[in-house]
XYZ file of N, CA and C in Angstrom:
543
model
N -33.135 8.483 20.201
C -32.277 9.078 19.190
C -33.140 9.978 18.308
N -32.664 11.163 18.081
C -33.434 12.094 17.270
C -33.322 11.733 15.803
N -34.262 12.226 15.053
C -34.270 11.943 13.612
C -33.009 12.496 12.948
N -32.598 13.692 13.372
C -31.402 14.307 12.800
C -30.166 13.456 13.094
N -30.051 12.956 14.325
C -28.926 12.102 14.702
C -28.945 10.813 13.892
N -30.135 10.229 13.734
C -30.259 8.996 12.972
C -29.861 9.215 11.518
N -30.309 10.313 10.922
C -29.946 10.621 9.534
C -28.440 10.828 9.386
N -27.845 11.523 10.346
C -26.395 11.745 10.313
C -25.649 10.427 10.420
N -26.116 9.557 11.319
C -25.483 8.248 11.492
C -25.583 7.410 10.227
N -26.743 7.403 9.607
C -26.928 6.643 8.367
C -26.044 7.205 7.261
N -25.986 8.524 7.143
C -25.138 9.151 6.123
C -23.670 8.800 6.342
N -23.240 8.806 7.601
C -21.850 8.459 7.911
C -21.567 7.004 7.553
N -22.504 6.107 7.850
C -22.300 4.692 7.517
C -22.238 4.483 6.020
N -23.103 5.165 5.276
C -23.084 5.042 3.821
C -21.790 5.590 3.237
N -21.328 6.716 3.760
C -20.075 7.299 3.282
C -18.905 6.373 3.568
N -18.902 5.770 4.757
C -17.835 4.833 5.113
C -17.848 3.636 4.190
N -19.030 3.099 3.918
C -19.133 1.942 3.021
C -18.672 2.306 1.616
N -19.075 3.485 1.139
C -18.661 3.911 -0.201
C -17.165 4.117 -0.271
N -16.586 4.740 0.772
C -15.136 4.951 0.788
C -14.403 3.620 0.823
N -14.881 2.696 1.627
C -14.243 1.381 1.711
C -14.293 0.660 0.386
N -15.436 0.732 -0.280
C -15.558 0.083 -1.584
C -14.626 0.741 -2.592
N -14.527 2.066 -2.561
C -13.639 2.768 -3.480
C -12.187 2.423 -3.195
N -11.832 2.333 -1.920
C -10.449 2.013 -1.565
C -10.073 0.619 -2.006
N -11.047 -0.307 -2.031
C -10.758 -1.676 -2.437
C -10.841 -1.875 -3.934
N -11.385 -0.897 -4.672
C -11.573 -1.056 -6.100
C -10.273 -1.340 -6.835
N -9.216 -0.580 -6.530
C -7.966 -0.804 -7.248
C -7.390 -2.168 -6.907
N -7.542 -2.619 -5.657
C -7.090 -3.959 -5.281
C -7.897 -5.031 -5.981
N -9.220 -4.819 -6.097
C -10.082 -5.762 -6.802
C -9.691 -5.840 -8.266
N -9.441 -4.678 -8.871
C -9.043 -4.651 -10.276
C -7.717 -5.363 -10.487
N -6.771 -5.166 -9.561
C -5.472 -5.822 -9.675
C -5.642 -7.340 -9.554
N -6.486 -7.765 -8.615
C -6.730 -9.202 -8.442
C -7.335 -9.785 -9.724
N -8.344 -9.110 -10.274
C -8.986 -9.605 -11.502
C -7.996 -9.642 -12.666
N -7.119 -8.644 -12.733
C -6.118 -8.612 -13.807
C -5.170 -9.796 -13.685
N -4.800 -10.137 -12.437
C -3.854 -11.231 -12.232
C -4.503 -12.604 -12.348
N -5.768 -12.720 -12.011
C -6.475 -14.004 -12.058
C -6.885 -14.301 -13.493
N -5.914 -14.646 -14.319
C -6.143 -14.779 -15.754
C -7.043 -15.956 -16.125
N -7.097 -16.994 -15.295
C -7.984 -18.119 -15.609
C -9.332 -18.006 -14.891
N -9.556 -16.899 -14.202
C -10.829 -16.590 -13.528
C -11.316 -17.697 -12.598
N -10.381 -18.316 -11.862
C -10.779 -19.366 -10.920
C -10.946 -18.838 -9.496
N -10.816 -17.511 -9.318
C -10.989 -16.915 -8.006
C -9.755 -16.978 -7.139
N -8.641 -17.396 -7.713
C -7.374 -17.439 -6.995
C -6.248 -17.029 -7.945
N -5.187 -16.493 -7.359
C -4.027 -16.094 -8.155
C -2.880 -17.027 -7.796
N -2.423 -17.763 -8.789
C -1.276 -18.651 -8.582
C 0.003 -17.835 -8.585
N 1.094 -18.452 -8.169
C 2.372 -17.734 -8.188
C 2.753 -17.365 -9.616
N 2.427 -18.212 -10.590
C 2.727 -17.905 -11.992
C 1.887 -16.723 -12.481
N 0.598 -16.706 -12.112
C -0.256 -15.580 -12.500
C 0.237 -14.289 -11.848
N 0.634 -14.391 -10.582
C 1.148 -13.223 -9.862
C 2.418 -12.714 -10.531
N 3.326 -13.623 -10.855
C 4.584 -13.232 -11.507
C 4.318 -12.551 -12.847
N 3.388 -13.110 -13.621
C 3.051 -12.502 -14.914
C 2.441 -11.113 -14.713
N 1.587 -10.976 -13.702
C 0.962 -9.680 -13.426
C 1.963 -8.620 -13.018
N 2.898 -8.984 -12.142
C 3.870 -7.976 -11.706
C 4.863 -7.660 -12.828
N 5.140 -8.627 -13.695
C 5.990 -8.353 -14.854
C 5.299 -7.342 -15.769
N 3.992 -7.526 -15.942
C 3.223 -6.576 -16.762
C 3.267 -5.185 -16.137
N 3.078 -5.116 -14.817
C 3.113 -3.817 -14.137
C 4.487 -3.163 -14.268
N 5.547 -3.957 -14.141
C 6.900 -3.418 -14.287
C 7.061 -2.814 -15.681
N 6.628 -3.552 -16.692
C 6.729 -3.063 -18.069
C 5.967 -1.771 -18.294
N 4.810 -1.641 -17.616
C 4.021 -0.413 -17.740
C 4.719 0.768 -17.062
N 5.437 0.502 -15.975
C 6.137 1.590 -15.274
C 7.419 1.993 -15.989
N 8.099 1.052 -16.650
C 9.387 1.306 -17.305
C 9.161 2.084 -18.599
N 8.934 3.374 -18.442
C 8.535 4.226 -19.568
C 9.567 4.267 -20.681
N 10.847 4.305 -20.331
C 11.874 4.401 -21.375
C 12.401 3.039 -21.815
N 11.830 1.978 -21.263
C 12.131 0.591 -21.655
C 13.618 0.250 -21.555
N 14.270 0.780 -20.486
C 15.687 0.475 -20.278
C 15.908 -0.687 -19.310
N 14.822 -1.300 -18.845
C 14.945 -2.425 -17.929
C 15.018 -2.026 -16.460
N 14.839 -0.739 -16.180
C 14.866 -0.229 -14.808
C 13.666 0.682 -14.597
N 13.190 0.735 -13.355
C 12.129 1.669 -12.985
C 12.701 2.618 -11.954
N 12.620 3.901 -12.272
C 13.064 4.942 -11.350
C 11.847 5.482 -10.595
N 12.110 6.254 -9.555
C 11.019 6.871 -8.804
C 10.209 7.794 -9.714
N 10.870 8.499 -10.617
C 10.163 9.400 -11.535
C 9.219 8.613 -12.448
N 9.679 7.474 -12.947
C 8.818 6.652 -13.798
C 7.634 6.097 -12.996
N 7.903 5.660 -11.767
C 6.842 5.135 -10.924
C 5.838 6.240 -10.590
N 6.351 7.432 -10.274
C 5.469 8.569 -9.991
C 4.584 8.885 -11.197
N 5.171 8.868 -12.383
C 4.416 9.171 -13.599
C 3.312 8.138 -13.820
N 3.629 6.872 -13.605
C 2.618 5.811 -13.763
C 1.517 5.971 -12.719
N 1.901 6.251 -11.484
C 0.907 6.441 -10.428
C 0.016 7.653 -10.719
N 0.613 8.722 -11.244
C -0.165 9.918 -11.580
C -1.178 9.603 -12.680
N -0.752 8.825 -13.654
C -1.653 8.441 -14.737
C -2.810 7.590 -14.195
N -2.493 6.651 -13.306
C -3.537 5.802 -12.725
C -4.437 6.606 -11.797
N -3.873 7.579 -11.088
C -4.670 8.415 -10.186
C -5.671 9.241 -10.981
N -5.266 9.696 -12.169
C -6.180 10.451 -13.022
C -7.392 9.608 -13.408
N -7.203 8.284 -13.468
C -8.293 7.369 -13.801
C -9.007 6.878 -12.543
N -8.550 7.322 -11.363
C -9.171 6.903 -10.112
C -8.728 5.529 -9.643
N -7.571 5.060 -10.096
C -7.113 3.705 -9.793
C -6.069 3.609 -8.693
N -5.792 4.673 -7.962
C -4.688 4.626 -7.002
C -5.132 4.880 -5.564
N -6.336 4.490 -5.208
C -6.800 4.678 -3.838
C -5.940 3.849 -2.895
N -5.587 4.442 -1.774
C -4.818 3.717 -0.770
C -3.332 3.663 -1.043
N -2.868 4.341 -2.093
C -1.445 4.335 -2.422
C -0.850 5.672 -2.037
N -0.359 5.755 -0.807
C 0.202 7.025 -0.388
C 1.679 6.919 -0.043
N 2.271 5.777 -0.287
C 3.695 5.594 -0.025
C 4.490 6.217 -1.174
N 5.561 6.907 -0.849
C 6.391 7.533 -1.877
C 7.051 6.468 -2.746
N 7.177 6.759 -4.010
C 7.797 5.824 -4.955
C 9.227 5.491 -4.550
N 9.964 6.471 -4.078
C 11.352 6.212 -3.682
C 11.397 5.227 -2.509
N 10.398 5.287 -1.610
C 10.341 4.336 -0.496
C 10.002 2.937 -0.977
N 9.099 2.854 -1.957
C 8.756 1.545 -2.534
C 9.988 0.923 -3.186
N 10.707 1.735 -3.916
C 11.903 1.239 -4.596
C 12.941 0.809 -3.569
N 13.124 1.596 -2.530
C 14.129 1.283 -1.508
C 13.871 -0.072 -0.857
N 12.606 -0.466 -0.742
C 12.272 -1.759 -0.134
C 12.804 -2.936 -0.956
N 12.908 -2.762 -2.264
C 13.309 -3.867 -3.134
C 14.669 -3.676 -3.785
N 15.251 -2.506 -3.664
C 16.500 -2.150 -4.346
C 17.690 -2.797 -3.635
N 18.039 -4.000 -4.072
C 19.090 -4.767 -3.397
C 20.491 -4.201 -3.609
N 20.742 -3.586 -4.765
C 22.089 -3.069 -5.015
C 22.242 -1.598 -4.633
N 21.151 -0.983 -4.166
C 21.233 0.380 -3.654
C 21.486 1.450 -4.689
N 21.147 1.178 -5.955
C 21.401 2.181 -6.992
C 20.245 3.172 -7.179
N 19.198 3.035 -6.369
C 18.092 3.975 -6.426
C 17.075 3.702 -7.508
N 17.212 2.593 -8.193
C 16.239 2.205 -9.212
C 16.042 0.698 -9.139
N 14.947 0.239 -9.699
C 14.631 -1.185 -9.662
C 14.923 -1.841 -10.994
N 15.663 -2.921 -10.930
C 15.806 -3.754 -12.115
C 14.618 -4.704 -12.151
N 14.395 -5.324 -13.288
C 13.306 -6.295 -13.392
C 13.529 -7.436 -12.403
N 14.768 -7.864 -12.222
C 15.074 -8.966 -11.295
C 14.763 -8.572 -9.850
N 15.122 -7.342 -9.456
C 14.818 -6.876 -8.103
C 13.304 -6.799 -7.888
N 12.602 -6.287 -8.883
C 11.154 -6.174 -8.795
C 10.518 -7.563 -8.683
N 10.971 -8.494 -9.504
C 10.434 -9.861 -9.471
C 10.697 -10.534 -8.125
N 11.918 -10.355 -7.593
C 12.252 -10.950 -6.294
C 11.400 -10.354 -5.187
N 11.210 -9.047 -5.200
C 10.365 -8.388 -4.205
C 8.923 -8.866 -4.304
N 8.433 -9.024 -5.527
C 7.058 -9.489 -5.736
C 6.904 -10.934 -5.264
N 7.916 -11.767 -5.494
C 7.862 -13.160 -5.038
C 7.828 -13.221 -3.511
N 8.600 -12.356 -2.867
C 8.567 -12.287 -1.397
C 7.192 -11.847 -0.909
N 6.615 -10.870 -1.588
C 5.270 -10.402 -1.215
C 4.243 -11.520 -1.384
N 4.378 -12.300 -2.449
C 3.443 -13.408 -2.679
C 3.519 -14.401 -1.520
N 4.738 -14.761 -1.140
C 4.913 -15.712 -0.026
C 4.317 -15.160 1.261
N 4.524 -13.884 1.523
C 3.986 -13.265 2.725
C 2.456 -13.238 2.681
N 1.898 -12.983 1.521
C 0.449 -12.876 1.380
C -0.251 -14.230 1.455
N 0.438 -15.289 1.073
C -0.156 -16.633 1.049
C -0.265 -17.176 2.471
N -1.227 -16.649 3.210
C -1.328 -16.952 4.644
C -1.664 -18.410 4.937
N -2.352 -19.098 4.021
C -2.667 -20.499 4.277
C -1.644 -21.453 3.658
N -0.659 -20.903 2.955
C 0.440 -21.698 2.422
C 0.061 -22.668 1.319
N -1.039 -22.407 0.609
C -1.460 -23.331 -0.442
C -0.895 -22.988 -1.816
N -0.053 -21.961 -1.899
C 0.549 -21.596 -3.180
C -0.372 -20.782 -4.071
N -1.501 -20.349 -3.536
C -2.475 -19.548 -4.276
C -2.909 -18.384 -3.387
N -3.258 -17.272 -4.004
C -3.779 -16.137 -3.253
C -5.265 -15.977 -3.541
N -6.046 -15.954 -2.474
C -7.454 -15.592 -2.615
C -7.522 -14.068 -2.636
N -8.674 -13.556 -3.009
C -8.829 -12.106 -3.023
C -8.677 -11.553 -1.607
N -9.175 -12.273 -0.611
C -9.052 -11.777 0.764
C -7.604 -11.807 1.235
N -6.831 -12.829 0.834
C -5.408 -12.860 1.206
C -4.678 -11.677 0.585
N -4.969 -11.394 -0.689
C -4.291 -10.289 -1.364
C -4.677 -8.960 -0.712
N -5.961 -8.777 -0.419
C -6.419 -7.536 0.210
C -5.825 -7.375 1.604
N -5.800 -8.470 2.353
C -5.252 -8.433 3.710
C -3.766 -8.082 3.686
N -3.027 -8.704 2.788
C -1.588 -8.428 2.687
C -1.349 -6.980 2.298
N -2.160 -6.465 1.371
C -2.015 -5.069 0.960
C -2.306 -4.149 2.139
N -3.353 -4.477 2.892
C -3.689 -3.680 4.063
C -2.579 -3.683 5.095
N -1.987 -4.851 5.330
C -0.882 -4.949 6.288
C 0.315 -4.149 5.792
N 0.604 -4.271 4.499
C 1.740 -3.552 3.942
C 1.529 -2.054 4.086
N 0.323 -1.584 3.767
C 0.045 -0.156 3.845
C 0.047 0.320 5.294
N -0.423 -0.520 6.244
C -0.405 -0.089 7.644
C 1.022 -0.050 8.169
N 1.866 -0.992 7.749
C 3.276 -0.942 8.143
C 3.921 0.308 7.570
N 3.587 0.602 6.304
C 4.157 1.778 5.667
C 3.667 3.038 6.353
N 2.391 3.084 6.744
C 1.863 4.244 7.454
C 2.543 4.376 8.806
N 2.741 3.252 9.511
C 3.422 3.303 10.803
C 4.850 3.808 10.623
N 5.514 3.356 9.562
C 6.878 3.819 9.291
C 6.890 5.305 8.986
N 5.895 5.770 8.215
C 5.822 7.184 7.880
C 5.580 8.006 9.141
N 4.673 7.517 10.014
C 4.402 8.224 11.255
C 5.648 8.268 12.130
N 6.385 7.171 12.177
C 7.611 7.110 12.972
C 8.637 8.093 12.418
N 8.728 8.137 11.073
C 9.659 9.074 10.440
C 9.283 10.508 10.764
N 7.973 10.814 10.773
C 7.532 12.166 11.112
C 7.908 12.497 12.547
N 7.692 11.538 13.447
C 8.053 11.756 14.849
C 9.544 12.025 14.975
N 10.358 11.239 14.291
C 11.808 11.381 14.369
C 12.253 12.729 13.800
N 11.526 13.200 12.802
C 11.885 14.472 12.182
C 11.340 15.654 12.967
N 10.596 15.369 14.040
C 10.044 16.451 14.847
C 8.786 17.056 14.270
N 8.215 16.414 13.253
C 7.021 16.948 12.627
C 5.783 16.685 13.476
N 5.800 15.639 14.263
C 4.687 15.328 15.143
C 5.256 15.239 16.538
N 4.914 16.166 17.385
C 5.472 16.207 18.725
C 4.436 15.749 19.724
N 4.701 14.598 20.344
C 3.799 14.074 21.353
C 4.387 14.204 22.745
N 5.423 15.005 22.906
C 6.004 15.160 24.235
C 5.053 15.949 25.110
N 5.073 15.636 26.388
C 4.245 16.383 27.314
C 2.895 15.770 27.570
N 2.577 14.642 26.903
C 1.318 13.973 27.221
C 1.412 12.498 26.896
N 0.611 11.725 27.580
C 0.498 10.304 27.291
C -0.693 10.121 26.377
N -0.482 9.535 25.200
C -1.566 9.350 24.249
C -2.644 8.465 24.849
N -3.848 8.921 24.742
C -4.992 8.123 25.142
C -5.311 8.161 26.622
N -4.417 8.613 27.484
C -4.706 8.568 28.913
C -5.323 9.854 29.420
N -5.177 10.912 28.659
C -5.720 12.189 29.098
C -4.866 12.870 30.146
N -3.720 12.282 30.490
C -2.834 12.894 31.475
C -1.673 13.538 30.772
N -1.078 14.488 31.441
C 0.099 15.130 30.869
C 1.312 14.808 31.720
N 2.414 14.782 31.043
C 3.677 14.536 31.711
C 4.486 15.823 31.626
N 4.917 16.361 32.766
C 5.669 17.613 32.683
C 7.012 17.367 32.023
N 7.531 18.359 31.361
C 8.848 18.197 30.723
C 9.918 18.040 31.807
N 10.998 17.344 31.443
C 12.066 17.177 32.424
C 12.631 18.510 32.852
N 13.017 18.614 34.126
C 13.529 19.888 34.634
C 15.046 19.984 34.581
N 15.679 18.933 34.065
C 17.118 18.955 33.947
C 17.836 18.566 35.212
N 17.119 18.185 36.268
C 17.752 17.810 37.539
C 17.683 16.313 37.780
N 17.535 15.513 36.736
C 17.454 14.063 36.835
C 16.428 13.603 37.856
N 15.268 14.148 37.843
C 14.192 13.648 38.685
C 13.718 14.639 39.587
C-alpha cells in the first residue's frame, strides 16, 4: 500500500468517525436530558417528562397543538445550534405518524401516545427502561424506516427510475416490447 493510499484511508476513517460522533451527538444530548436521575437509563416516566418538555418547546403559540410550521421552526432553531443531525424527515410526515384524528396537527395527547409507543418499541429487553444503546438503536431503525419510505415515495413519484437494470447484478433488463413476452 502506498503512503498516499494509506493517508487517504486514515483520513477517510477519521472523517467517518467524526461524522458518526456528530450524528450521535443530538441523540446523546436527548438521552442525557431525559435521564434526569443520571443512572444511565431512561425510565418511562423520565421519557414521558422529556417528550412533554419537547412538545412544549415546539408549541410556539401555546395552543396545545403542534403544527408542521411550529415543528419546522423548532428544528430550524436547533439546526442553527448544530443539534439536528440525522433529522431529515419532514415535519408533516412526523405529525402524520401520530395524528390520530387526521387534523394535520398534533395534540399533546397524540404526541404523548406516539412517544409511549416509541418507548415500548425501543425497550428491546422489556425491562421498562431505555439504555442509551436502546434509544440510539431505535432512533436508527426509525430513521432507516423513514429513509426507506422516502426512497419508496421517490420511486413511486418517478423521481428515481431503476427500470432497465437489476440493482447490484450489473445486468440490464430490456424494456417490455408490448407483445407479452
